[in-house]
PDB file of C-alpha atoms in Angstrom:
ATOM      1  CA  MET U   1     182.251  84.491 -59.514  1.00 64.00           C
ATOM      2  CA  SER U   2     180.919  83.509 -56.048  1.00 83.00           C
ATOM      3  CA  ASN U   3     182.976  84.647 -53.134  1.00 93.00           C
ATOM      4  CA  ILE U   4     183.162  83.828 -49.472  1.00 96.00           C
ATOM      5  CA  THR U   5     182.063  86.626 -47.190  1.00 96.00           C
ATOM      6  CA  LEU U   6     183.923  87.970 -44.121  1.00 97.00           C
ATOM      7  CA  HIS U   7     181.134  86.645 -41.889  1.00 97.00           C
ATOM      8  CA  GLN U   8     181.501  83.194 -43.467  1.00 97.00           C
ATOM      9  CA  ALA U   9     185.329  83.345 -43.140  1.00 98.00           C
ATOM     10  CA  ARG U  10     184.987  84.160 -39.487  1.00 98.00           C
ATOM     11  CA  GLN U  11     182.633  81.033 -38.951  1.00 98.00           C
ATOM     12  CA  ILE U  12     185.211  78.979 -40.662  1.00 98.00           C
ATOM     13  CA  ILE U  13     188.052  80.218 -38.502  1.00 98.00           C
ATOM     14  CA  ASP U  14     185.982  79.751 -35.347  1.00 98.00           C
ATOM     15  CA  ALA U  15     185.335  76.157 -36.264  1.00 98.00           C
ATOM     16  CA  ALA U  16     189.023  75.578 -37.031  1.00 98.00           C
ATOM     17  CA  ILE U  17     190.114  77.152 -33.721  1.00 98.00           C
ATOM     18  CA  LYS U  18     187.639  74.896 -31.964  1.00 98.00           C
ATOM     19  CA  LYS U  19     189.113  71.703 -33.630  1.00 98.00           C
ATOM     20  CA  SER U  20     192.555  72.941 -32.922  1.00 98.00           C
ATOM     21  CA  GLU U  21     191.686  73.347 -29.161  1.00 98.00           C
ATOM     22  CA  GLU U  22     190.129  69.837 -29.171  1.00 98.00           C
ATOM     23  CA  LEU U  23     193.438  68.473 -30.602  1.00 98.00           C
ATOM     24  CA  GLY U  24     195.543  70.541 -28.301  1.00 98.00           C
ATOM     25  CA  VAL U  25     197.483  72.309 -31.005  1.00 98.00           C
ATOM     26  CA  LYS U  26     198.351  75.926 -31.893  1.00 98.00           C
ATOM     27  CA  MET U  27     197.482  76.846 -35.556  1.00 98.00           C
ATOM     28  CA  ASN U  28     197.753  79.544 -38.086  1.00 98.00           C
ATOM     29  CA  ILE U  29     194.546  79.652 -40.101  1.00 98.00           C
ATOM     30  CA  ALA U  30     194.104  81.554 -43.393  1.00 98.00           C
ATOM     31  CA  VAL U  31     190.917  81.806 -45.474  1.00 98.00           C
ATOM     32  CA  VAL U  32     190.996  83.124 -49.086  1.00 98.00           C
ATOM     33  CA  ASP U  33     188.239  84.033 -51.436  1.00 97.00           C
ATOM     34  CA  ALA U  34     187.637  82.643 -54.920  1.00 96.00           C
ATOM     35  CA  GLY U  35     190.387  84.900 -56.384  1.00 96.00           C
ATOM     36  CA  THR U  36     192.843  83.754 -53.672  1.00 96.00           C
ATOM     37  CA  ASN U  37     192.644  87.100 -51.842  1.00 97.00           C
ATOM     38  CA  LEU U  38     193.096  86.915 -48.033  1.00 98.00           C
ATOM     39  CA  VAL U  39     189.811  87.367 -46.355  1.00 98.00           C
ATOM     40  CA  ALA U  40     190.631  86.336 -42.804  1.00 98.00           C
ATOM     41  CA  PHE U  41     193.669  85.163 -40.785  1.00 98.00           C
ATOM     42  CA  ASN U  42     194.104  83.983 -37.243  1.00 98.00           C
ATOM     43  CA  LYS U  43     197.395  83.166 -35.417  1.00 98.00           C
ATOM     44  CA  MET U  44     196.691  81.242 -32.283  1.00 98.00           C
ATOM     45  CA  ASP U  45     198.890  82.328 -29.239  1.00 97.00           C
ATOM     46  CA  ASP U  46     202.148  80.574 -29.349  1.00 97.00           C
ATOM     47  CA  ALA U  47     201.639  79.219 -33.027  1.00 98.00           C
ATOM     48  CA  TRP U  48     204.750  78.883 -35.087  1.00 97.00           C
ATOM     49  CA  LEU U  49     205.737  82.078 -36.842  1.00 97.00           C
ATOM     50  CA  GLY U  50     207.015  80.043 -39.903  1.00 96.00           C
ATOM     51  CA  SER U  51     203.508  78.684 -40.408  1.00 97.00           C
ATOM     52  CA  ILE U  52     201.901  82.022 -41.083  1.00 97.00           C
ATOM     53  CA  ASP U  53     203.188  81.891 -44.629  1.00 96.00           C
ATOM     54  CA  ILE U  54     202.574  78.265 -45.093  1.00 96.00           C
ATOM     55  CA  SER U  55     199.006  78.517 -44.084  1.00 98.00           C
ATOM     56  CA  GLN U  56     198.342  81.290 -46.563  1.00 97.00           C
ATOM     57  CA  LYS U  57     200.189  79.382 -49.317  1.00 96.00           C
ATOM     58  CA  LYS U  58     198.177  76.229 -48.503  1.00 96.00           C
ATOM     59  CA  ALA U  59     194.939  78.095 -48.921  1.00 98.00           C
ATOM     60  CA  ARG U  60     196.024  79.694 -52.226  1.00 96.00           C
ATOM     61  CA  THR U  61     197.355  76.405 -53.570  1.00 95.00           C
ATOM     62  CA  ALA U  62     194.099  74.630 -52.833  1.00 97.00           C
ATOM     63  CA  ARG U  63     192.155  77.316 -54.680  1.00 97.00           C
ATOM     64  CA  TYR U  64     194.532  77.617 -57.537  1.00 95.00           C
ATOM     65  CA  PHE U  65     193.920  73.994 -58.442  1.00 93.00           C
ATOM     66  CA  ASN U  66     190.513  73.406 -56.865  1.00 96.00           C
ATOM     67  CA  MET U  67     191.677  70.483 -54.848  1.00 94.00           C
ATOM     68  CA  ASP U  68     193.053  69.879 -51.340  1.00 95.00           C
ATOM     69  CA  THR U  69     196.758  70.316 -51.074  1.00 94.00           C
ATOM     70  CA  GLY U  70     197.321  66.750 -49.922  1.00 91.00           C
ATOM     71  CA  GLU U  71     195.869  65.536 -53.246  1.00 92.00           C
ATOM     72  CA  ILE U  72     198.172  67.852 -55.166  1.00 88.00           C
ATOM     73  CA  GLY U  73     200.952  66.355 -53.089  1.00 89.00           C
ATOM     74  CA  LYS U  74     200.271  62.897 -54.362  1.00 89.00           C
ATOM     75  CA  LEU U  75     200.452  64.086 -57.887  1.00 83.00           C
ATOM     76  CA  SER U  76     203.632  66.039 -57.374  1.00 86.00           C
ATOM     77  CA  GLN U  77     205.930  63.165 -56.238  1.00 87.00           C
ATOM     78  CA  PRO U  78     208.900  62.197 -58.562  1.00 90.00           C
ATOM     79  CA  GLY U  79     207.503  60.631 -61.698  1.00 88.00           C
ATOM     80  CA  GLY U  80     204.076  62.216 -61.056  1.00 84.00           C
ATOM     81  CA  ALA U  81     202.116  64.301 -63.485  1.00 85.00           C
ATOM     82  CA  LEU U  82     202.719  67.540 -61.390  1.00 82.00           C
ATOM     83  CA  TYR U  83     206.288  66.794 -60.308  1.00 83.00           C
ATOM     84  CA  ASN U  84     207.903  70.171 -59.288  1.00 84.00           C
ATOM     85  CA  ILE U  85     204.648  72.099 -59.366  1.00 86.00           C
ATOM     86  CA  GLU U  86     205.370  73.518 -55.977  1.00 84.00           C
ATOM     87  CA  HIS U  87     207.946  75.815 -57.706  1.00 83.00           C
ATOM     88  CA  SER U  88     205.267  77.646 -59.764  1.00 83.00           C
ATOM     89  CA  ASN U  89     203.058  80.570 -58.667  1.00 82.00           C
ATOM     90  CA  HIS U  90     205.738  82.056 -56.333  1.00 81.00           C
ATOM     91  CA  GLY U  91     205.726  78.744 -54.363  1.00 80.00           C
ATOM     92  CA  LEU U  92     202.991  76.380 -53.560  1.00 87.00           C
ATOM     93  CA  ILE U  93     202.496  74.020 -50.637  1.00 87.00           C
ATOM     94  CA  THR U  94     201.741  70.379 -51.732  1.00 87.00           C
ATOM     95  CA  PHE U  95     201.179  68.714 -48.410  1.00 90.00           C
ATOM     96  CA  PRO U  96     198.039  68.426 -46.435  1.00 95.00           C
ATOM     97  CA  GLY U  97     196.372  71.331 -44.707  1.00 96.00           C
ATOM     98  CA  GLY U  98     194.838  73.322 -47.680  1.00 97.00           C
ATOM     99  CA  VAL U  99     191.057  72.576 -48.272  1.00 98.00           C
ATOM    100  CA  VAL U 100     188.736  74.205 -50.792  1.00 98.00           C
ATOM    101  CA  ILE U 101     185.518  75.772 -49.466  1.00 97.00           C
ATOM    102  CA  LYS U 102     182.187  75.284 -51.332  1.00 95.00           C
ATOM    103  CA  ASP U 103     178.830  76.842 -50.854  1.00 93.00           C
ATOM    104  CA  ASN U 104     175.597  74.879 -50.606  1.00 91.00           C
ATOM    105  CA  ASN U 105     175.535  74.465 -54.405  1.00 92.00           C
ATOM    106  CA  GLY U 106     178.892  72.956 -54.552  1.00 93.00           C
ATOM    107  CA  THR U 107     180.442  76.122 -56.012  1.00 94.00           C
ATOM    108  CA  ILE U 108     184.020  76.831 -54.811  1.00 95.00           C
ATOM    109  CA  ILE U 109     183.875  80.160 -52.985  1.00 97.00           C
ATOM    110  CA  GLY U 110     187.435  80.050 -51.396  1.00 98.00           C
ATOM    111  CA  ALA U 111     189.716  77.947 -49.439  1.00 98.00           C
ATOM    112  CA  ILE U 112     191.312  77.432 -45.990  1.00 98.00           C
ATOM    113  CA  GLY U 113     194.866  76.815 -45.160  1.00 98.00           C
ATOM    114  CA  VAL U 114     196.043  75.658 -41.857  1.00 98.00           C
ATOM    115  CA  SER U 115     199.650  75.103 -40.395  1.00 98.00           C
ATOM    116  CA  GLY U 116     201.207  74.535 -37.051  1.00 97.00           C
ATOM    117  CA  SER U 117     201.185  70.901 -36.310  1.00 97.00           C
ATOM    118  CA  THR U 118     201.595  67.576 -38.256  1.00 96.00           C
ATOM    119  CA  VAL U 119     200.041  67.526 -41.633  1.00 95.00           C
ATOM    120  CA  GLU U 120     197.452  65.144 -40.310  1.00 97.00           C
ATOM    121  CA  ASP U 121     196.351  67.669 -37.699  1.00 97.00           C
ATOM    122  CA  ASP U 122     196.535  70.533 -40.202  1.00 97.00           C
ATOM    123  CA  HIS U 123     194.286  68.691 -42.555  1.00 97.00           C
ATOM    124  CA  GLU U 124     191.806  67.729 -39.773  1.00 98.00           C
ATOM    125  CA  VAL U 125     191.540  71.331 -38.655  1.00 98.00           C
ATOM    126  CA  ALA U 126     191.272  72.697 -42.126  1.00 98.00           C
ATOM    127  CA  SER U 127     188.538  70.250 -42.977  1.00 98.00           C
ATOM    128  CA  ALA U 128     186.585  71.120 -39.749  1.00 98.00           C
ATOM    129  CA  GLY U 129     186.733  74.775 -40.771  1.00 98.00           C
ATOM    130  CA  ALA U 130     185.645  74.112 -44.474  1.00 97.00           C
ATOM    131  CA  LYS U 131     182.635  72.031 -43.123  1.00 96.00           C
ATOM    132  CA  ALA U 132     181.480  74.956 -40.917  1.00 95.00           C
ATOM    133  CA  LEU U 133     179.321  76.495 -43.659  1.00 86.00           C
TER     134      LEU U 133
END
């Protein structure tokens, strides 16, 4: 299994922080490896405390199912194929802000989870981080 390195995780977090600053928002940013283990975490000054857990769950959710959390959210609406999935795996987050991270070969090596603003901002910051590699 290919895994993200600490060096790569730091690059991703730096890119996510840069995007957060451009948007004028304070974020919690988590990066997990391919096995969903936390590799790196950053809480920006004055970021919401409640978003620490959310950011980590977004990263894990994205990796558990190898898709962005916003896509899982679409499938988990009432009547959807994944309705109530957020109650599995000790709690998942099924709204935007979790993005899978791939290496140059397209292999998933981890995921980033971001929380601290609107879900649109969270997704934009997470995407900027994931694209940093």
